[in-house]
Coordinates of C-alpha atoms in Angstrom, one line a residue:
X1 CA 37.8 -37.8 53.5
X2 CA 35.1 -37.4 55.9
X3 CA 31.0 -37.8 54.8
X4 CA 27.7 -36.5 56.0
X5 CA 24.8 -38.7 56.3
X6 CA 21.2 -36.5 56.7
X7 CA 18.3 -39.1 56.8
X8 CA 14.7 -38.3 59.4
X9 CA 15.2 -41.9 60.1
X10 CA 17.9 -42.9 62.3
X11 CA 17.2 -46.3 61.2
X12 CA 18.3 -45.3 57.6
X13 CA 21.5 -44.2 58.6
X14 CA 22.0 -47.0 60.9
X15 CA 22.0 -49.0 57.6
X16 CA 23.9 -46.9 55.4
X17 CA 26.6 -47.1 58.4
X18 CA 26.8 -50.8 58.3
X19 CA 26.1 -51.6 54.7
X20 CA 29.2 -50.2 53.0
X21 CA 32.5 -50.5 53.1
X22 CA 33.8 -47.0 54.5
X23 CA 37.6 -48.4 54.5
X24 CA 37.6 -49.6 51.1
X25 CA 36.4 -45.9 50.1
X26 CA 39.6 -43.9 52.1
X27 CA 36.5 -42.7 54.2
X28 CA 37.6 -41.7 57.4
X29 CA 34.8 -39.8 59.2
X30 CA 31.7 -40.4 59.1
X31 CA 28.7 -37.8 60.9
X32 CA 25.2 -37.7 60.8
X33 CA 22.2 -35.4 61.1
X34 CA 18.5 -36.3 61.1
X35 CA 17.1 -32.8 59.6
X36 CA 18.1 -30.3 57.9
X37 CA 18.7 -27.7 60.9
X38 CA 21.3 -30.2 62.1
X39 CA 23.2 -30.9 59.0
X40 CA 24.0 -27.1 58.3
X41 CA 24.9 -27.2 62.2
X42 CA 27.7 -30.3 61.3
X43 CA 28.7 -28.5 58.2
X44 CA 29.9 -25.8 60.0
X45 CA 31.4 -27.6 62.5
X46 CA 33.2 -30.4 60.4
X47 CA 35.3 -30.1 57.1
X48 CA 32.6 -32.1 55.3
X49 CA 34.2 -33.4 51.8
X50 CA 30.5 -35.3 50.7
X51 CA 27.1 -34.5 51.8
X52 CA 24.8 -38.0 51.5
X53 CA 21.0 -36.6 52.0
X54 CA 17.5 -37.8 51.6
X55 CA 15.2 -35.6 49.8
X56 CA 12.2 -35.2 51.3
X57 CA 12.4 -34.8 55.5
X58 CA 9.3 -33.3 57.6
X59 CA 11.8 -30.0 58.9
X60 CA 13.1 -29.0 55.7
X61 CA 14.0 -30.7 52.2
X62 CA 17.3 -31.9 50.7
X63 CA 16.9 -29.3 48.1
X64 CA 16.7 -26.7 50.8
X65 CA 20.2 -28.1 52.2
X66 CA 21.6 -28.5 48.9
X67 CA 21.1 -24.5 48.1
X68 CA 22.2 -23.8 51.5
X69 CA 25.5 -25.7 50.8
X70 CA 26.1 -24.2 47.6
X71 CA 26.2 -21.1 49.2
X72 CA 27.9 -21.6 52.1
X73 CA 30.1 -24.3 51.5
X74 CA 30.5 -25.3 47.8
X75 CA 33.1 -27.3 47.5
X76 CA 30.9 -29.7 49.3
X77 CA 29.8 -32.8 47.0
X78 CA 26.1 -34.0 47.4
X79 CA 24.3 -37.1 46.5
X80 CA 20.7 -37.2 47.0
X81 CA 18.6 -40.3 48.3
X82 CA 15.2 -40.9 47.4
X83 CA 12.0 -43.2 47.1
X84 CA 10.8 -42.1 43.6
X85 CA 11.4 -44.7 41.9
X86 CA 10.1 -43.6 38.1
X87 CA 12.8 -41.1 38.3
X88 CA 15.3 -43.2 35.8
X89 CA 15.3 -40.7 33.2
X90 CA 17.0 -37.7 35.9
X91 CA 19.3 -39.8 36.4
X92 CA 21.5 -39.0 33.1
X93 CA 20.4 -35.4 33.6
X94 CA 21.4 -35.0 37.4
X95 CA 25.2 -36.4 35.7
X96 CA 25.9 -33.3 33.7
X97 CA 26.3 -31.6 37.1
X98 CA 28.5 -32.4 40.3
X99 CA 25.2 -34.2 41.9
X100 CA 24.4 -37.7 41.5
X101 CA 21.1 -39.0 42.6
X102 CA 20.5 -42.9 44.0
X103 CA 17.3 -44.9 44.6
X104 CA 16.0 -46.2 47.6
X105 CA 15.7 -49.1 48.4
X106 CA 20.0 -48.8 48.1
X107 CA 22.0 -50.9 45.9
X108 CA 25.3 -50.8 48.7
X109 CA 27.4 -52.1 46.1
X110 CA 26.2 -49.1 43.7
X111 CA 26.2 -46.5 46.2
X112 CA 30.2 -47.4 46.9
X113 CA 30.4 -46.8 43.4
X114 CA 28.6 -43.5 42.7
X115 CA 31.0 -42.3 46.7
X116 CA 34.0 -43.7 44.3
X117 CA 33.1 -41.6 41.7
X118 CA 32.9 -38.7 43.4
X119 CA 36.1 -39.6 45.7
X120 CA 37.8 -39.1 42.6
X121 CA 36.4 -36.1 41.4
X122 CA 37.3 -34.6 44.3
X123 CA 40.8 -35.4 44.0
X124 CA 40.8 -34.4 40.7
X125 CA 39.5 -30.5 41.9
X126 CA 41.6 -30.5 44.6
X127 CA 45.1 -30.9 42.1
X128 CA 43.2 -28.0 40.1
X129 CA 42.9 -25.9 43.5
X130 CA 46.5 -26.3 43.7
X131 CA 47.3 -24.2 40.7
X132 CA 45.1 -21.9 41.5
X133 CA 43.9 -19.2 44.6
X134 CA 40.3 -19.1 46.3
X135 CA 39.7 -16.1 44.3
X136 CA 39.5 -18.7 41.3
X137 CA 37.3 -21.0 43.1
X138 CA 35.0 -18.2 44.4
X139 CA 35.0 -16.1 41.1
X140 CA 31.8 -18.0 39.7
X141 CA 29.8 -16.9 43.2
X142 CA 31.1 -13.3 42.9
X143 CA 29.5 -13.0 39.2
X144 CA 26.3 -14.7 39.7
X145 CA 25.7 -12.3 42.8
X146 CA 26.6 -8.9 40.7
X147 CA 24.1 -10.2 38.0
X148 CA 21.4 -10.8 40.7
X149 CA 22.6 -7.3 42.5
X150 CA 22.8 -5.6 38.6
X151 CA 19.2 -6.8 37.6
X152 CA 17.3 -6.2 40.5
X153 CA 18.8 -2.2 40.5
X154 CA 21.2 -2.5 43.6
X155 CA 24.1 -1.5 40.7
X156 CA 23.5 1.7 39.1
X157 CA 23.7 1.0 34.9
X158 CA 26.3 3.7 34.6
X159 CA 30.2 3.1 34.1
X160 CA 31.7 4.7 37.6
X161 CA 28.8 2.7 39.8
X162 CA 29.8 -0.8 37.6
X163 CA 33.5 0.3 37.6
X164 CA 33.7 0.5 41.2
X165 CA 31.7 -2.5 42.0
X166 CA 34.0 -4.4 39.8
X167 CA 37.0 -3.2 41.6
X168 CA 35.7 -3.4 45.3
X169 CA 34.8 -7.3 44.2
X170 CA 37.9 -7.9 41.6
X171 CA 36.0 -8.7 38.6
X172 CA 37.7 -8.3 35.2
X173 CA 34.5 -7.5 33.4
X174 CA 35.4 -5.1 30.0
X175 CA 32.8 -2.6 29.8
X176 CA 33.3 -2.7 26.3
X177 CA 32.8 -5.8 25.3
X178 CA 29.3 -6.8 24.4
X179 CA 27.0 -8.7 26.4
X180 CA 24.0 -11.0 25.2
X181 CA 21.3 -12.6 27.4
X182 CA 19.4 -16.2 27.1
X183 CA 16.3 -16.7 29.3
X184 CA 15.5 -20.0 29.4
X185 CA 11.7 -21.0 31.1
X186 CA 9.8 -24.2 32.0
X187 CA 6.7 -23.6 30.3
X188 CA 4.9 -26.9 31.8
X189 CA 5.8 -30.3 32.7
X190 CA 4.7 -33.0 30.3
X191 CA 3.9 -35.5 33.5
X192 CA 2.7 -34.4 37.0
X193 CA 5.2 -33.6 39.7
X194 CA 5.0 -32.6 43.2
X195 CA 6.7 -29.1 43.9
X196 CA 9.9 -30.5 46.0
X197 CA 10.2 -32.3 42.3
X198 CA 9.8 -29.6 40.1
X199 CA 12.8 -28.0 42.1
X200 CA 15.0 -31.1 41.8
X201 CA 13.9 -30.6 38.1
X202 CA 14.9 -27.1 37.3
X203 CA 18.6 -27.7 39.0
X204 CA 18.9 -30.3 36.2
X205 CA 17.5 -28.2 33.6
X206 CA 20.6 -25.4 34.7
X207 CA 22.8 -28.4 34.3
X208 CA 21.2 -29.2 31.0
X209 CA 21.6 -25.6 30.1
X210 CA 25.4 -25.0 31.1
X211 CA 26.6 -28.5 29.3
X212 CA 24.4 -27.3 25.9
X213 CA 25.2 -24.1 25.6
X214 CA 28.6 -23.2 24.6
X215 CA 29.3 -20.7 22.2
X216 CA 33.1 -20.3 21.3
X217 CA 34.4 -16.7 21.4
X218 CA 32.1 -16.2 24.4
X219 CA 32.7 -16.3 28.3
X220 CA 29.2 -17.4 30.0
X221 CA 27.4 -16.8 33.3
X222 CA 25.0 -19.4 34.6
X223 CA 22.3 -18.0 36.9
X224 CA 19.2 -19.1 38.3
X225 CA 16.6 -16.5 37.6
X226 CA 13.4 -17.8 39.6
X227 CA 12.0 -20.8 40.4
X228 CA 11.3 -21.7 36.8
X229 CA 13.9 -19.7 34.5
X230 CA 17.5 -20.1 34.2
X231 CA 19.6 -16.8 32.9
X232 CA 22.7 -17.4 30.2
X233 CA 24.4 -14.7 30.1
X234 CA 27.4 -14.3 27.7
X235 CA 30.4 -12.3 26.8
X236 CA 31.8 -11.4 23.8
X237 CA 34.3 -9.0 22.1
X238 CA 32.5 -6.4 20.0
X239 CA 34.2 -7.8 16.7
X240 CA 32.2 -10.8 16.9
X241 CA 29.4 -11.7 13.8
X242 CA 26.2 -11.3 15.5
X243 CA 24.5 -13.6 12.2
X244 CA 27.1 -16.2 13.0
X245 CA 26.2 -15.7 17.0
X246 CA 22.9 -15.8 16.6
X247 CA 22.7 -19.2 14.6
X248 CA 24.9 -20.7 16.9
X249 CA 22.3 -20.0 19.8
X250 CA 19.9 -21.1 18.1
X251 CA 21.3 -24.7 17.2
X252 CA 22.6 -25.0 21.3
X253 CA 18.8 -24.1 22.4
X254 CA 17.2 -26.6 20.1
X255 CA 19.5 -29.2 21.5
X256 CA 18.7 -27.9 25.4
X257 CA 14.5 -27.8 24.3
X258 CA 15.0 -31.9 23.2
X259 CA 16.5 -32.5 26.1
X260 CA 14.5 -31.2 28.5
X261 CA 12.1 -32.4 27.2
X262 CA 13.4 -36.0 26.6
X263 CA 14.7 -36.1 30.6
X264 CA 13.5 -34.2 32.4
X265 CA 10.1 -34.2 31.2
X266 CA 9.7 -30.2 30.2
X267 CA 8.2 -28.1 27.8
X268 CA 11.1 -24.8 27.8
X269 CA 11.3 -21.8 25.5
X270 CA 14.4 -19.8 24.8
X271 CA 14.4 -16.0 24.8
X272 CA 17.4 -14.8 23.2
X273 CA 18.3 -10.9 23.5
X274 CA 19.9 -8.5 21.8
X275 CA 24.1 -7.8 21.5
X276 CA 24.4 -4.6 23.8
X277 CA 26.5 -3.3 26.1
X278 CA 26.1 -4.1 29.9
X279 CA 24.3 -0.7 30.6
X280 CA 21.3 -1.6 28.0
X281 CA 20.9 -5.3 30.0
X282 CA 18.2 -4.8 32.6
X283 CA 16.1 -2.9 29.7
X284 CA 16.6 -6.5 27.4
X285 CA 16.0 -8.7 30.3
X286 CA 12.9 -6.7 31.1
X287 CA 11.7 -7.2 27.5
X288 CA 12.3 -10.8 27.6
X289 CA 10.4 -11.2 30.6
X290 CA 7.7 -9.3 29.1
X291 CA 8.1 -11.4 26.0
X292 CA 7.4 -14.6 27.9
X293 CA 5.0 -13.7 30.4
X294 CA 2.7 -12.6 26.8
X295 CA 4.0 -16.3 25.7
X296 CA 0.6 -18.0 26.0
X297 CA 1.1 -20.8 23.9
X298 CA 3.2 -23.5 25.7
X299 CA 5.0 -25.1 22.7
X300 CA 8.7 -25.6 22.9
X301 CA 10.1 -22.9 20.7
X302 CA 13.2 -20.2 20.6
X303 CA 12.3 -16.8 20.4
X304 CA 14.9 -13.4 19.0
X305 CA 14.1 -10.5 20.5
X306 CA 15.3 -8.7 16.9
X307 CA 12.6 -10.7 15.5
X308 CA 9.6 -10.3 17.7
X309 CA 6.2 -8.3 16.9
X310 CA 3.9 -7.0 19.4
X311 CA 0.4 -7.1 18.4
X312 CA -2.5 -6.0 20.4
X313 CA -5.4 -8.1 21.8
X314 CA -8.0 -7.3 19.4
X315 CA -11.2 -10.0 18.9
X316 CA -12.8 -10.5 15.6
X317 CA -16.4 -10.6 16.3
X318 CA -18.1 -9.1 13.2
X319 CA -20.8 -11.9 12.8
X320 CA -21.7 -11.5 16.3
X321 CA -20.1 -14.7 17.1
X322 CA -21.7 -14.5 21.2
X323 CA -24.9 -13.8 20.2
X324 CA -24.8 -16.7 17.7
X325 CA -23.1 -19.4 20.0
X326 CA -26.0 -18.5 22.5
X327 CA -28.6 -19.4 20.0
X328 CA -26.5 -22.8 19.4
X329 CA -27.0 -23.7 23.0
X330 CA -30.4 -23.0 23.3
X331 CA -30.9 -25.6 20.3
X332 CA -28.4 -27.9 22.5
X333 CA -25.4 -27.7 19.7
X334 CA -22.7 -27.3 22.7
X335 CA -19.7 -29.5 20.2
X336 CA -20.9 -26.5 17.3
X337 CA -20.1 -23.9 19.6
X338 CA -17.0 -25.9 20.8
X339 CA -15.8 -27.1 17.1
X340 CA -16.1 -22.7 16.3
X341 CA -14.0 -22.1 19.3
X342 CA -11.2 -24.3 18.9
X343 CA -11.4 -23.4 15.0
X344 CA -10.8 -19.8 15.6
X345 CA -8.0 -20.2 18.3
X346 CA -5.8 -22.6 17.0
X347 CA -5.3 -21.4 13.2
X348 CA -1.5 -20.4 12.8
X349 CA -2.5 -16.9 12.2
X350 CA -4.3 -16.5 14.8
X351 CA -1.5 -17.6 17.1
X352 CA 0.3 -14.7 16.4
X353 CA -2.3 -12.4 17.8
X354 CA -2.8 -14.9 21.2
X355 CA -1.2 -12.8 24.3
X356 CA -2.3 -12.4 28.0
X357 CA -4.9 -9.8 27.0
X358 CA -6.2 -11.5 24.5
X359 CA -7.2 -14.4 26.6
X360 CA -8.3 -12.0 29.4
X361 CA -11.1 -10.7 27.2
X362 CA -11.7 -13.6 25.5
X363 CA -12.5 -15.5 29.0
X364 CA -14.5 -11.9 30.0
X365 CA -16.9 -13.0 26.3
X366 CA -16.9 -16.5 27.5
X367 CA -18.3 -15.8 30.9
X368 CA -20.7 -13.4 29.4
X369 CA -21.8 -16.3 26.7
X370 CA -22.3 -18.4 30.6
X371 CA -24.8 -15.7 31.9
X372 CA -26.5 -15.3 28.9
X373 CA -27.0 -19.2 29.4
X374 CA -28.1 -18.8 32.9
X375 CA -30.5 -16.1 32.5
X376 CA -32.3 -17.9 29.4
X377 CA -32.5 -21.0 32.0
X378 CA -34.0 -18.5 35.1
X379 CA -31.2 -19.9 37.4
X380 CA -29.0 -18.2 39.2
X381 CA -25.1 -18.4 37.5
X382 CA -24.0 -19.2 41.0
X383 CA -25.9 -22.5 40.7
X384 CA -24.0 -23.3 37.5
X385 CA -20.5 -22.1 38.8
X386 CA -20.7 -21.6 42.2
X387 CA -18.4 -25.2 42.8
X388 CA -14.2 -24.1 44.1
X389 CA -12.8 -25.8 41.1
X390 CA -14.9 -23.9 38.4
X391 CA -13.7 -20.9 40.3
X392 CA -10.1 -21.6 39.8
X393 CA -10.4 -23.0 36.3
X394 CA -11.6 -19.4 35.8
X395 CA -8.6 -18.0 37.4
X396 CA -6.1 -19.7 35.5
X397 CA -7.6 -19.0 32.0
X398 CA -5.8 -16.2 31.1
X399 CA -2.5 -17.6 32.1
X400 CA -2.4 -19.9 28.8
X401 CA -4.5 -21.2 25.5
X402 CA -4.6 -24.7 27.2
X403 CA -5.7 -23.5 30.2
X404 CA -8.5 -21.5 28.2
X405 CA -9.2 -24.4 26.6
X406 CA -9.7 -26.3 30.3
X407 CA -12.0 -23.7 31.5
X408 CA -14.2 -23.6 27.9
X409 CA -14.7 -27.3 27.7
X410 CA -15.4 -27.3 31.5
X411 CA -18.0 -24.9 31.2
X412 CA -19.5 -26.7 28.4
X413 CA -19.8 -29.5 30.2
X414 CA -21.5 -28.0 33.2
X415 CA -23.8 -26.4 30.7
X416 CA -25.1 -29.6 29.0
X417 CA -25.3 -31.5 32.2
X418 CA -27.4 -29.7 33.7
X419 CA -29.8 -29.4 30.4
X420 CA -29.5 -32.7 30.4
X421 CA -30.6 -33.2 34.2
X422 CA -33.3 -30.3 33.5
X423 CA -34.7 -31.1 30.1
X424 CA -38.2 -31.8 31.7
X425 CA -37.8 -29.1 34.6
X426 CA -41.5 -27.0 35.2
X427 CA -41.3 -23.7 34.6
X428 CA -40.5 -21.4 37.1
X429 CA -44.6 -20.3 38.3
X430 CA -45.4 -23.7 38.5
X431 CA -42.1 -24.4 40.4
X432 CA -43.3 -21.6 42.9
X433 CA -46.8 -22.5 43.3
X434 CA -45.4 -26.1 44.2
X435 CA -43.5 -24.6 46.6
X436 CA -46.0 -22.5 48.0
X437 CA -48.3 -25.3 48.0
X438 CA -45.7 -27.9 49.9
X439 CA -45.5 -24.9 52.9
X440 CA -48.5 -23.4 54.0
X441 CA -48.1 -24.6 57.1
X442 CA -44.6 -22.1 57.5
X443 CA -44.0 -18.1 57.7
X444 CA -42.2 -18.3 54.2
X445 CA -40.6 -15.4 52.7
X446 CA -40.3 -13.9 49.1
X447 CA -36.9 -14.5 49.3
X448 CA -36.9 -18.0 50.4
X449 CA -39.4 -18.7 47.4
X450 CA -37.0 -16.9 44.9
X451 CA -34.4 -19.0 46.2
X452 CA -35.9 -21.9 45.7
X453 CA -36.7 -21.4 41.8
X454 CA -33.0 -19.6 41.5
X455 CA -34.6 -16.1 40.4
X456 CA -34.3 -12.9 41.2
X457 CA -37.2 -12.0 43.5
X458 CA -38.7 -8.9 41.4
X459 CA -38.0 -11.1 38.3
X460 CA -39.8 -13.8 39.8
X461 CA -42.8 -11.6 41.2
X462 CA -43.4 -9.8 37.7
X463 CA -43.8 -12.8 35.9
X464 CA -45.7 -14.6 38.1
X465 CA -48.1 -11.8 38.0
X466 CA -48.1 -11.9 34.6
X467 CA -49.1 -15.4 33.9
X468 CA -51.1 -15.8 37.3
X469 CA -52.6 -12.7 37.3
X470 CA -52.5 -11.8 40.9
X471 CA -49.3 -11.1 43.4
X472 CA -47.4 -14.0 45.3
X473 CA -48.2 -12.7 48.4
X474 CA -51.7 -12.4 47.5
X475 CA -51.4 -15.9 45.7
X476 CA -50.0 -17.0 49.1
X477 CA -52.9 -15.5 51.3
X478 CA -55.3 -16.9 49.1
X479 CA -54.3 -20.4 49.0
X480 CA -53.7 -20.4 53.2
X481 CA -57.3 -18.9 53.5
X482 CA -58.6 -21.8 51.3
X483 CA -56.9 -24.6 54.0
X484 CA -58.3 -22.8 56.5
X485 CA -61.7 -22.9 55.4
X486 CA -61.7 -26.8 54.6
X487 CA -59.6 -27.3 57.9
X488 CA -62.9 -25.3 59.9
X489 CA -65.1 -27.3 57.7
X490 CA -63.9 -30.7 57.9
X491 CA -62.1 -31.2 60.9
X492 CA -62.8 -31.0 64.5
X493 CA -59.5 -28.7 65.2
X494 CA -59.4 -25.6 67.0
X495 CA -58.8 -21.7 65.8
X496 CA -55.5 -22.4 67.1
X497 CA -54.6 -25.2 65.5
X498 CA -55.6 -24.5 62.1
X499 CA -53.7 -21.4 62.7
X500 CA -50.8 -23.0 63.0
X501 CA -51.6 -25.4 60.3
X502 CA -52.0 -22.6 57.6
X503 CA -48.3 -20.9 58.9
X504 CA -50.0 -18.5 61.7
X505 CA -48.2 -18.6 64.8
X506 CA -50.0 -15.9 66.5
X507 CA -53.8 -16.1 67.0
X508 CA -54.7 -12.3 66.7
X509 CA -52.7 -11.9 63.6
X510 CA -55.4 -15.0 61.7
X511 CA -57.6 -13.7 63.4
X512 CA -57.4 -10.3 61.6
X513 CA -56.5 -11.6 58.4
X514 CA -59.4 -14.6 58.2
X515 CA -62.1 -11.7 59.2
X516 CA -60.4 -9.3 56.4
X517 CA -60.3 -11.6 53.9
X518 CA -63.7 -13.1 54.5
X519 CA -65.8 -10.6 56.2
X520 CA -66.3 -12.9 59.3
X521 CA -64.2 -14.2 62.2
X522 CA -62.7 -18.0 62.1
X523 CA -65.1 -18.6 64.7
X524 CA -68.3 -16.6 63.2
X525 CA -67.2 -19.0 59.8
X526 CA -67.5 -22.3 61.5
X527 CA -70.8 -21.7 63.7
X528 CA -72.0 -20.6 60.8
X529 CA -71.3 -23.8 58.9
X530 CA -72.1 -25.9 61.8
X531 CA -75.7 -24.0 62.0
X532 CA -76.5 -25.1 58.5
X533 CA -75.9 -28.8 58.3

């Protein structure tokens, strides 16, 4: 019997070396490897009989050697290593497959017990593998590979392209037997994991799924779909009652949804297909995808495709319901317009109705409700929701009702902040003559003044006008022209100077526009001043 040890840290092994008892075990060779790139290279150099790995290594994972050993090498047996130590509850999970999983610090005295364990199971497959041929052992390969080949449209759905494939690869598949699909998806995970653990959990959830669902009368096919969704796929003669079948699916997925739930800590739903023949499968599968990605409310739940009703994404907004909740936030009743919200989104019946495009529009209203707050405020949206994580809140609203619900209470809380923080904020004139005032002595812009008051610059000039009753350039000139009168009046400073102190940099250009505005030259202005003291 001969093991593989794969730690990053030589010390590790070093100490899994010398803490057990390899004799005791029948263990007679023992290798090592320090990353992943060198354990594949001692698999295929060694007949390898159990592969000992850490988890998480800086040049690859243990999950990544793990699916590389399945495929290459499956008869090998691997236990995993690892520091996470509120991981109790996988435990029982990771048993209903051929992995066991052991907590670090190491218990040596357990870990000779868990290699006992699977000493045994080995030389319980390998009295099996006597009664049998490799084709046996391999068969379970050759099927999930014709269902990946067969759904992604490498295999025509025809009987000559699916009779031939079955004879080239020696599959006894009957054509006319019926054929049933169960797509099984992690909605969300009750507690947060990182995403080498949400990988380590969906290999138990396929372990979960092939211990729970059995249905007698039935040969299944376990396969792993994508990174979140496992595919049952089962096989039946055409005799069989579908009533009976489909009740019996049900009661297995129930039992699969509590315990996922229970241990491995996620929320799954069940999509259940229709009884067809093999040719009408990638049209089912295609409907249960479509059926779950329109699944927007992550509750635990098993859905028949028989039974399902499409509705489209229509909005009920016949009191004007926008129009209304912006009148509610100019009065500052944000929990009214949040209390209406949740009210009209959570009602059983309106469930029903709750797909992808629904929420799409619904966030589309939402963000309209946000720039209708904005421009009653004079602010620039960008000033509200400019920040990364608003941003991707917004993204992710349409993906699910709690994730709508994320991005609505956000917003509402961005929105009263900043009324809060702005209850006693000037208007926006008096915010630019401030401005205006706090600068004469720069070259500013228009736009660096409509910046500053978060307006639009024509906004901002036509109701300054308004209320001012000149221009803001001409508001601007004025005011510098009034400096530079008390500056020549009261101060000993030169032209030059008080140029430069009114935001003229260039002597001919005050020059022109002192003498314009006042019908003498800065100098004429202060002789003159001078002469009658």
């Amino acid at each position: 019997m001969n093991v593989l040890i794969v730690d990053d840290e030589i010390s590790a092994i070093e100490a899994v070396q010398n803490g057990i008892q390899w004799d005791k075990l029948e263990i007679r060779n023992i290798y090592t490897a320090t990353n992943v790139k060198d354990a594949i290279r001692r698999l295929g150099d060694y007949p390898i009989d159990i592969l000992l790995s850490d988890i998480e290594m800086p040049m690859g994972s243990g999950l990544e050697l793990l699916k590389w050993t399945n495929e290459h090498v499956p008869n090998v047996k691997c236990i995993f290593m690892t520091c996470h130590a509120d991981f109790h509850f996988l435990q029982e999970a990771m048993r209903l497959g051929s992995l066991d999983y052991i907590l670090k610090p190491l218990d040596y005295s357990k870990v000779e017990h868990v290699l006992s364990n699977t000493i045994e199971k080995i030389h319980t497959e390998s009295i099996l593998k006597e009664n049998s041929n490799s084709w046996i052992q391999n068969k379970k390969t050759v099927v999930k590979q014709f269902w990946k080949d067969f759904f992604l449209g490498e295999i025509s759905p025809n009987r000559d392209s699916l009779t031939n494939y079955f004879r080239q690869k020696r599959l006894d598949f009957d054509l006319e037997k019926g054929y049933l699909p169960i797509l099984i998806v992690t909605k969300k995970w009750t507690e947060e994991f990182s995403k080498v653990d949400q990988k380590l959990l969906q290999y138990a959830l396929r372990n979960i799924a092939d211990e729970l669902v059995v249905i007698h009368e039935t040969e299944k096919d376990m396969i792993s779909f994508s990174d979140t969704s496992v595919l049952v796929m089962l096989r039946m003669n055409p005799g069989l009652d579908v009533k009976h079948l489909y009740k019996r699916i049900e009661e297995c997925c129930r039992l699969l949804i509590d315990a996922a739930e229970k241990y491995i800590k996620e929320i799954v739903c069940c999509y259940v297909g229709l009884k067809q023949t093999i040719y009408d499968m990638p049209a089912i599968i295609e409907s249960l995808q479509e059926g779950d990605f329109n699944n927007v409310i992550y509750e635990s739940n098993v859905f028949f495709l028989h039974q399902w009703t499409f509705h489209k994404a229509e909005l009920d907004y016949s009191d004007n319901s926008t129009a209304k909740w912006r009148e509610w936030l100019k009065q500052g009743r944000y929990d009214q317009v949040l209390i209406e919200i949740s009210a009209r989104l959570t009602t059983q019946e309106q469930k029903i109705t709750i797909n992808r495009d629904f929420l799409t529009k619904f966030s589309r209203d939402f963000y309209y409700l946000i720039f209708a707050f904005a421009s009653d405020r004079h602010v620039f949206i960008n000033e509200l929701f400019g920040d990364e994580r608003s941003f991707k809140l917004l993204e992710r609203a349409s993906e699910s009702l709690d994730d709508l619900f994320v991005w609505v209470n956000h917003a509402m809380d961005l929105m009263r902040n900043f009324d809060k923080t702005n209850a006693n904020r000037d208007n926006p004139v008096e915010r630019t003559k401030t401005y205006i005032q706090l600068h004469l002595s720069e070259e500013v812009s228009m736009e660096q003044i409509a910046n500053h008051v978060h307006l639009n610059a024509d906004y901002l000039t036509r109701i300054f006008k308004k209320e001012v009753g000149v221009s803001i350039s001409r508001y601007l000139i004025n005011k510098k022209m009034e400096m530079s009168k008390d500056l020549l009046i009261h101060t000993d400073k030169s032209i030059g100077e008080v140029a430069m102190l009114v935001g003229y940099y260039n002597y001919s250009s005050f020059n022109r526009i002192f003498t314009k505005e006042t019908g003498i030259s800065p100098q004429e202005f202060k002789n003159n001043y001078k002469s009658n003291v």
